[in-house]
PDB file of C-alpha atoms in Angstrom:
ATOM      1  CA  MET B   1       9.357  53.109 -98.831  1.00 51.00           C
ATOM      2  CA  SER B   2       9.861  56.556 -97.438  1.00 50.00           C
ATOM      3  CA  SER B   3       7.599  57.652 -94.687  1.00 51.00           C
ATOM      4  CA  ARG B   4       6.191  61.107 -94.637  1.00 54.00           C
ATOM      5  CA  ARG B   5       6.821  63.110 -91.564  1.00 54.00           C
ATOM      6  CA  ARG B   6       3.728  64.455 -90.011  1.00 51.00           C
ATOM      7  CA  PRO B   7       3.686  68.226 -89.755  1.00 48.00           C
ATOM      8  CA  PRO B   8       4.106  69.418 -86.202  1.00 46.00           C
ATOM      9  CA  ALA B   9       0.887  69.982 -84.329  1.00 44.00           C
ATOM     10  CA  GLN B  10      -0.188  73.561 -84.456  1.00 44.00           C
ATOM     11  CA  HIS B  11      -0.962  75.239 -81.172  1.00 41.00           C
ATOM     12  CA  HIS B  12      -3.451  78.003 -81.474  1.00 39.00           C
ATOM     13  CA  TYR B  13      -2.949  80.896 -79.080  1.00 38.00           C
ATOM     14  CA  SER B  14      -6.141  82.290 -77.647  1.00 40.00           C
ATOM     15  CA  PRO B  15      -5.632  85.922 -76.697  1.00 43.00           C
ATOM     16  CA  PRO B  16      -7.134  87.118 -73.431  1.00 44.00           C
ATOM     17  CA  PRO B  17     -10.636  88.592 -73.666  1.00 46.00           C
ATOM     18  CA  ARG B  18     -10.649  92.056 -75.107  1.00 48.00           C
ATOM     19  CA  GLY B  19     -12.621  94.951 -73.683  1.00 51.00           C
ATOM     20  CA  SER B  20     -15.596  94.162 -75.917  1.00 49.00           C
ATOM     21  CA  ASP B  21     -15.491  90.493 -74.861  1.00 55.00           C
ATOM     22  CA  ARG B  22     -15.458  91.456 -71.204  1.00 63.00           C
ATOM     23  CA  LEU B  23     -18.402  93.759 -71.847  1.00 64.00           C
ATOM     24  CA  ASN B  24     -20.330  90.918 -73.496  1.00 58.00           C
ATOM     25  CA  ILE B  25     -19.590  88.647 -70.536  1.00 65.00           C
ATOM     26  CA  LEU B  26     -20.702  91.368 -68.130  1.00 70.00           C
ATOM     27  CA  LEU B  27     -23.883  92.023 -70.083  1.00 67.00           C
ATOM     28  CA  GLY B  28     -24.605  88.293 -70.087  1.00 65.00           C
ATOM     29  CA  ILE B  29     -24.306  88.172 -66.315  1.00 76.00           C
ATOM     30  CA  LEU B  30     -26.525  91.244 -66.011  1.00 73.00           C
ATOM     31  CA  VAL B  31     -29.187  89.677 -68.207  1.00 65.00           C
ATOM     32  CA  VAL B  32     -29.234  86.620 -65.955  1.00 68.00           C
ATOM     33  CA  VAL B  33     -29.510  88.795 -62.851  1.00 73.00           C
ATOM     34  CA  VAL B  34     -32.321  90.883 -64.362  1.00 72.00           C
ATOM     35  CA  ILE B  35     -34.212  87.741 -65.341  1.00 72.00           C
ATOM     36  CA  ILE B  36     -33.901  86.384 -61.808  1.00 74.00           C
ATOM     37  CA  VAL B  37     -35.190  89.651 -60.338  1.00 68.00           C
ATOM     38  CA  CYS B  38     -38.105  89.766 -62.821  1.00 61.00           C
ATOM     39  CA  VAL B  39     -39.094  86.170 -62.023  1.00 62.00           C
ATOM     40  CA  ILE B  40     -39.008  86.947 -58.325  1.00 64.00           C
ATOM     41  CA  VAL B  41     -41.182  90.033 -58.784  1.00 58.00           C
ATOM     42  CA  MET B  42     -43.721  88.189 -60.954  1.00 59.00           C
ATOM     43  CA  ARG B  43     -43.982  85.304 -58.530  1.00 60.00           C
ATOM     44  CA  SER B  44     -43.961  87.398 -55.362  1.00 55.00           C
ATOM     45  CA  ASP B  45     -47.740  87.614 -55.128  1.00 51.00           C
ATOM     46  CA  LYS B  46     -48.143  83.874 -55.796  1.00 49.00           C
ATOM     47  CA  THR B  47     -45.286  82.332 -53.892  1.00 51.00           C
ATOM     48  CA  ALA B  48     -43.663  83.680 -50.777  1.00 50.00           C
ATOM     49  CA  LEU B  49     -39.964  83.572 -51.582  1.00 50.00           C
ATOM     50  CA  PRO B  50     -37.308  84.224 -48.923  1.00 59.00           C
ATOM     51  CA  ASP B  51     -36.237  87.857 -48.602  1.00 58.00           C
ATOM     52  CA  ASN B  52     -32.601  86.829 -48.888  1.00 59.00           C
ATOM     53  CA  VAL B  53     -33.233  85.656 -52.474  1.00 53.00           C
ATOM     54  CA  THR B  54     -34.366  89.115 -53.565  1.00 50.00           C
ATOM     55  CA  GLU B  55     -31.654  90.861 -51.594  1.00 56.00           C
ATOM     56  CA  GLY B  56     -29.070  88.432 -52.930  1.00 55.00           C
ATOM     57  CA  ALA B  57     -30.036  89.209 -56.527  1.00 53.00           C
ATOM     58  CA  LYS B  58     -29.842  92.944 -55.854  1.00 52.00           C
ATOM     59  CA  SER B  59     -26.487  92.526 -54.144  1.00 54.00           C
ATOM     60  CA  VAL B  60     -25.078  90.566 -57.080  1.00 49.00           C
ATOM     61  CA  ALA B  61     -26.297  93.202 -59.530  1.00 49.00           C
ATOM     62  CA  THR B  62     -24.695  95.979 -57.483  1.00 50.00           C
ATOM     63  CA  SER B  63     -21.366  94.210 -57.086  1.00 48.00           C
ATOM     64  CA  VAL B  64     -21.158  93.065 -60.722  1.00 44.00           C
ATOM     65  CA  ALA B  65     -21.963  96.434 -62.289  1.00 50.00           C
ATOM     66  CA  PRO B  66     -22.049  99.301 -59.779  1.00 51.00           C
ATOM     67  CA  GLY B  67     -22.148 101.781 -62.660  1.00 53.00           C
ATOM     68  CA  ILE B  68     -25.465 100.328 -63.844  1.00 55.00           C
ATOM     69  CA  PHE B  69     -26.853  99.171 -60.517  1.00 61.00           C
ATOM     70  CA  PRO B  70     -25.406 101.613 -57.936  1.00 64.00           C
ATOM     71  CA  PRO B  71     -26.008 100.901 -54.249  1.00 74.00           C
ATOM     72  CA  THR B  72     -29.024 102.313 -52.487  1.00 78.00           C
ATOM     73  CA  ALA B  73     -28.434 104.948 -49.820  1.00 79.00           C
ATOM     74  CA  GLU B  74     -28.801 102.227 -47.183  1.00 82.00           C
ATOM     75  CA  GLN B  75     -26.240 100.002 -48.888  1.00 83.00           C
ATOM     76  CA  ALA B  76     -23.770 102.855 -49.294  1.00 81.00           C
ATOM     77  CA  ALA B  77     -24.115 104.011 -45.694  1.00 84.00           C
ATOM     78  CA  SER B  78     -23.571 100.455 -44.479  1.00 88.00           C
ATOM     79  CA  GLU B  79     -19.901 100.902 -45.424  1.00 90.00           C
ATOM     80  CA  ALA B  80     -19.443 103.470 -42.628  1.00 95.00           C
ATOM     81  CA  ASP B  81     -16.668 102.603 -40.169  1.00 96.00           C
ATOM     82  CA  PHE B  82     -16.989 105.377 -37.570  1.00 97.00           C
ATOM     83  CA  LYS B  83     -19.545 107.751 -36.100  1.00 97.00           C
ATOM     84  CA  CYS B  84     -19.167 111.495 -35.741  1.00 98.00           C
ATOM     85  CA  ARG B  85     -21.217 113.752 -33.490  1.00 98.00           C
ATOM     86  CA  VAL B  86     -20.659 117.098 -35.202  1.00 98.00           C
ATOM     87  CA  VAL B  87     -19.675 119.873 -32.804  1.00 98.00           C
ATOM     88  CA  LYS B  88     -18.025 122.352 -35.173  1.00 98.00           C
ATOM     89  CA  ILE B  89     -18.200 123.323 -38.838  1.00 98.00           C
ATOM     90  CA  ASN B  90     -14.860 124.726 -39.998  1.00 97.00           C
ATOM     91  CA  ASP B  91     -15.934 125.559 -43.542  1.00 97.00           C
ATOM     92  CA  GLY B  92     -17.887 124.042 -46.414  1.00 98.00           C
ATOM     93  CA  ASP B  93     -15.887 120.809 -46.542  1.00 98.00           C
ATOM     94  CA  THR B  94     -14.405 120.324 -43.057  1.00 98.00           C
ATOM     95  CA  LEU B  95     -15.978 119.570 -39.692  1.00 98.00           C
ATOM     96  CA  ARG B  96     -14.998 118.408 -36.196  1.00 98.00           C
ATOM     97  CA  CYS B  97     -16.462 115.525 -34.211  1.00 98.00           C
ATOM     98  CA  GLN B  98     -17.178 115.452 -30.489  1.00 98.00           C
ATOM     99  CA  ASP B  99     -14.259 113.062 -29.918  1.00 98.00           C
ATOM    100  CA  GLY B 100     -11.859 115.544 -31.539  1.00 98.00           C
ATOM    101  CA  THR B 101     -11.672 113.864 -34.944  1.00 98.00           C
ATOM    102  CA  ARG B 102     -11.374 116.346 -37.797  1.00 98.00           C
ATOM    103  CA  VAL B 103     -13.156 115.222 -40.943  1.00 98.00           C
ATOM    104  CA  ARG B 104     -12.341 116.483 -44.431  1.00 98.00           C
ATOM    105  CA  LEU B 105     -15.262 115.558 -46.677  1.00 98.00           C
ATOM    106  CA  HIS B 106     -13.947 113.331 -49.435  1.00 98.00           C
ATOM    107  CA  ALA B 107     -13.862 114.352 -53.127  1.00 97.00           C
ATOM    108  CA  ILE B 108     -15.372 117.826 -52.717  1.00 98.00           C
ATOM    109  CA  SER B 109     -13.894 121.313 -52.441  1.00 97.00           C
ATOM    110  CA  ALA B 110     -15.436 124.455 -50.966  1.00 97.00           C
ATOM    111  CA  ARG B 111     -13.867 127.896 -50.587  1.00 97.00           C
ATOM    112  CA  GLU B 112     -11.505 128.535 -47.671  1.00 95.00           C
ATOM    113  CA  ARG B 113     -12.698 130.595 -44.706  1.00 95.00           C
ATOM    114  CA  ASP B 114     -11.101 133.731 -46.180  1.00 96.00           C
ATOM    115  CA  ASN B 115     -13.179 133.079 -49.327  1.00 96.00           C
ATOM    116  CA  SER B 116     -10.128 132.070 -51.363  1.00 96.00           C
ATOM    117  CA  CYS B 117      -9.637 128.922 -53.423  1.00 94.00           C
ATOM    118  CA  SER B 118      -6.524 126.891 -52.696  1.00 91.00           C
ATOM    119  CA  PRO B 119      -4.176 126.385 -55.678  1.00 93.00           C
ATOM    120  CA  GLY B 120      -4.999 123.211 -57.573  1.00 92.00           C
ATOM    121  CA  HIS B 121      -8.389 122.814 -55.887  1.00 94.00           C
ATOM    122  CA  PRO B 122     -11.695 123.053 -57.759  1.00 95.00           C
ATOM    123  CA  CYS B 123     -13.166 126.493 -57.047  1.00 94.00           C
ATOM    124  CA  SER B 124     -16.817 126.792 -56.119  1.00 95.00           C
ATOM    125  CA  GLN B 125     -18.857 129.864 -57.072  1.00 95.00           C
ATOM    126  CA  THR B 126     -20.507 129.762 -53.639  1.00 97.00           C
ATOM    127  CA  SER B 127     -18.975 131.969 -50.953  1.00 98.00           C
ATOM    128  CA  ALA B 128     -17.241 130.439 -47.951  1.00 97.00           C
ATOM    129  CA  ASP B 129     -19.862 131.813 -45.544  1.00 98.00           C
ATOM    130  CA  GLN B 130     -22.756 130.431 -47.556  1.00 98.00           C
ATOM    131  CA  ALA B 131     -21.127 127.009 -47.989  1.00 98.00           C
ATOM    132  CA  THR B 132     -20.433 126.848 -44.250  1.00 98.00           C
ATOM    133  CA  ARG B 133     -24.047 127.807 -43.533  1.00 98.00           C
ATOM    134  CA  ILE B 134     -25.389 125.091 -45.869  1.00 98.00           C
ATOM    135  CA  LEU B 135     -23.217 122.428 -44.252  1.00 98.00           C
ATOM    136  CA  SER B 136     -24.205 123.640 -40.767  1.00 98.00           C
ATOM    137  CA  GLN B 137     -27.911 123.426 -41.575  1.00 98.00           C
ATOM    138  CA  LEU B 138     -27.449 119.830 -42.676  1.00 98.00           C
ATOM    139  CA  VAL B 139     -25.150 118.393 -39.987  1.00 98.00           C
ATOM    140  CA  ALA B 140     -24.641 120.722 -36.983  1.00 98.00           C
ATOM    141  CA  GLY B 141     -25.145 118.780 -33.734  1.00 98.00           C
ATOM    142  CA  LYS B 142     -26.092 115.599 -35.584  1.00 98.00           C
ATOM    143  CA  MET B 143     -24.644 112.107 -35.480  1.00 98.00           C
ATOM    144  CA  LEU B 144     -23.149 111.049 -38.795  1.00 97.00           C
ATOM    145  CA  ASP B 145     -22.104 107.655 -40.088  1.00 96.00           C
ATOM    146  CA  CYS B 146     -18.795 108.084 -41.924  1.00 97.00           C
ATOM    147  CA  MET B 147     -16.615 105.878 -44.114  1.00 97.00           C
ATOM    148  CA  THR B 148     -12.882 106.573 -44.045  1.00 97.00           C
ATOM    149  CA  THR B 149     -11.291 107.084 -47.479  1.00 97.00           C
ATOM    150  CA  GLY B 150      -7.866 108.383 -46.471  1.00 97.00           C
ATOM    151  CA  GLN B 151      -5.908 111.027 -44.599  1.00 95.00           C
ATOM    152  CA  SER B 152      -5.310 114.731 -45.298  1.00 93.00           C
ATOM    153  CA  TYR B 153      -2.747 116.252 -42.939  1.00 91.00           C
ATOM    154  CA  ASP B 154      -4.288 115.836 -39.466  1.00 93.00           C
ATOM    155  CA  ARG B 155      -7.747 115.152 -40.845  1.00 97.00           C
ATOM    156  CA  VAL B 156      -9.571 111.973 -41.790  1.00 98.00           C
ATOM    157  CA  THR B 157     -11.042 112.119 -45.280  1.00 98.00           C
ATOM    158  CA  ALA B 158     -14.452 110.475 -45.342  1.00 98.00           C
ATOM    159  CA  ILE B 159     -17.862 110.118 -46.921  1.00 97.00           C
ATOM    160  CA  CYS B 160     -20.586 110.788 -44.348  1.00 97.00           C
ATOM    161  CA  TRP B 161     -24.324 110.183 -44.091  1.00 96.00           C
ATOM    162  CA  THR B 162     -26.971 111.668 -41.818  1.00 96.00           C
ATOM    163  CA  ALA B 163     -29.422 109.472 -39.913  1.00 94.00           C
ATOM    164  CA  ALA B 164     -31.893 110.119 -42.749  1.00 93.00           C
ATOM    165  CA  ARG B 165     -29.302 108.624 -45.144  1.00 92.00           C
ATOM    166  CA  VAL B 166     -28.501 111.901 -46.876  1.00 94.00           C
ATOM    167  CA  GLU B 167     -24.931 111.707 -48.166  1.00 96.00           C
ATOM    168  CA  VAL B 168     -23.288 114.908 -46.938  1.00 97.00           C
ATOM    169  CA  ASN B 169     -20.580 115.020 -49.627  1.00 97.00           C
ATOM    170  CA  CYS B 170     -23.108 114.638 -52.409  1.00 96.00           C
ATOM    171  CA  TYR B 171     -25.498 117.158 -50.873  1.00 97.00           C
ATOM    172  CA  MET B 172     -22.795 119.828 -50.885  1.00 97.00           C
ATOM    173  CA  VAL B 173     -22.095 119.212 -54.567  1.00 96.00           C
ATOM    174  CA  GLU B 174     -25.755 119.095 -55.591  1.00 95.00           C
ATOM    175  CA  THR B 175     -26.551 122.367 -53.831  1.00 96.00           C
ATOM    176  CA  GLY B 176     -23.559 124.054 -55.483  1.00 96.00           C
ATOM    177  CA  ALA B 177     -21.953 124.769 -52.105  1.00 97.00           C
ATOM    178  CA  ALA B 178     -18.886 122.759 -53.124  1.00 97.00           C
ATOM    179  CA  GLU B 179     -17.357 121.414 -56.316  1.00 97.00           C
ATOM    180  CA  LEU B 180     -16.765 117.765 -57.159  1.00 96.00           C
ATOM    181  CA  TRP B 181     -13.034 116.968 -56.993  1.00 97.00           C
ATOM    182  CA  GLU B 182     -12.801 114.438 -59.805  1.00 95.00           C
ATOM    183  CA  ARG B 183      -9.279 113.277 -58.985  1.00 95.00           C
ATOM    184  CA  PHE B 184     -10.421 111.865 -55.645  1.00 97.00           C
ATOM    185  CA  ASP B 185     -13.900 110.956 -56.837  1.00 95.00           C
ATOM    186  CA  ASN B 186     -12.278 108.633 -59.362  1.00 93.00           C
ATOM    187  CA  GLU B 187     -10.551 106.831 -56.474  1.00 94.00           C
ATOM    188  CA  THR B 188     -13.690 106.445 -54.336  1.00 94.00           C
ATOM    189  CA  ARG B 189     -16.980 107.570 -55.795  1.00 92.00           C
ATOM    190  CA  ILE B 190     -19.378 109.850 -53.973  1.00 95.00           C
ATOM    191  CA  CYS B 191     -23.038 110.340 -54.921  1.00 91.00           C
ATOM    192  CA  ARG B 192     -23.346 106.697 -55.940  1.00 85.00           C
ATOM    193  CA  ASP B 193     -26.989 106.531 -54.964  1.00 78.00           C
ATOM    194  CA  LYS B 194     -27.709 109.759 -56.842  1.00 75.00           C
ATOM    195  CA  ARG B 195     -26.014 108.404 -59.953  1.00 67.00           C
ATOM    196  CA  ARG B 196     -28.549 105.585 -59.784  1.00 53.00           C
ATOM    197  CA  ILE B 197     -31.245 108.063 -60.865  1.00 47.00           C
ATOM    198  CA  GLY B 198     -28.968 110.415 -62.815  1.00 50.00           C
ATOM    199  CA  SER B 199     -29.461 113.461 -60.609  1.00 51.00           C
ATOM    200  CA  LEU B 200     -25.825 114.330 -59.866  1.00 55.00           C
ATOM    201  CA  ARG B 201     -25.337 117.929 -60.886  1.00 52.00           C
ATOM    202  CA  GLN B 202     -22.179 117.285 -62.947  1.00 46.00           C
ATOM    203  CA  ASP B 203     -23.487 114.196 -64.783  1.00 43.00           C
TER     204      ASP B 203
END
């Protein structure tokens, strides 16, 4: 009596999640986070829940989907790693700190002091003198909290905030004093808090 050979077991290959699958997973996580936040809000006047629960939910939402839940100005400024007492404004995108540090504001471009636009740089319609004046009015003599993003020649590139949590880089773009430099903005975003409410001039 001949015995039939069993067909070899078939192994089914499961491809890695596609972009749409990842989006569904992300949306699922977001739904959970939103539900948690809503429950906390609804119960807040009935039950005193720990502050760290609310803050934890907000933090998770921000870290999971910064494009949908961008950081607040306070959260963004908390990333600062050095302070700068501004003693000189070179032009609309460069300043000097009291300790000698030269700061090139990250992801923006203003006209040079001779009113020219450097080759390959975004070119603002605002004159060099006016851009310098706008930056001076915002930061001259003030202490800034700055987050290092890189190096440009002998300058530190950074995102800076005033004590009132105004992001200097974003302010210069919103006022038209400087142009957003998308190449560097794509590496480290500026105006994240403004994108929360959709008020960035280019968006």
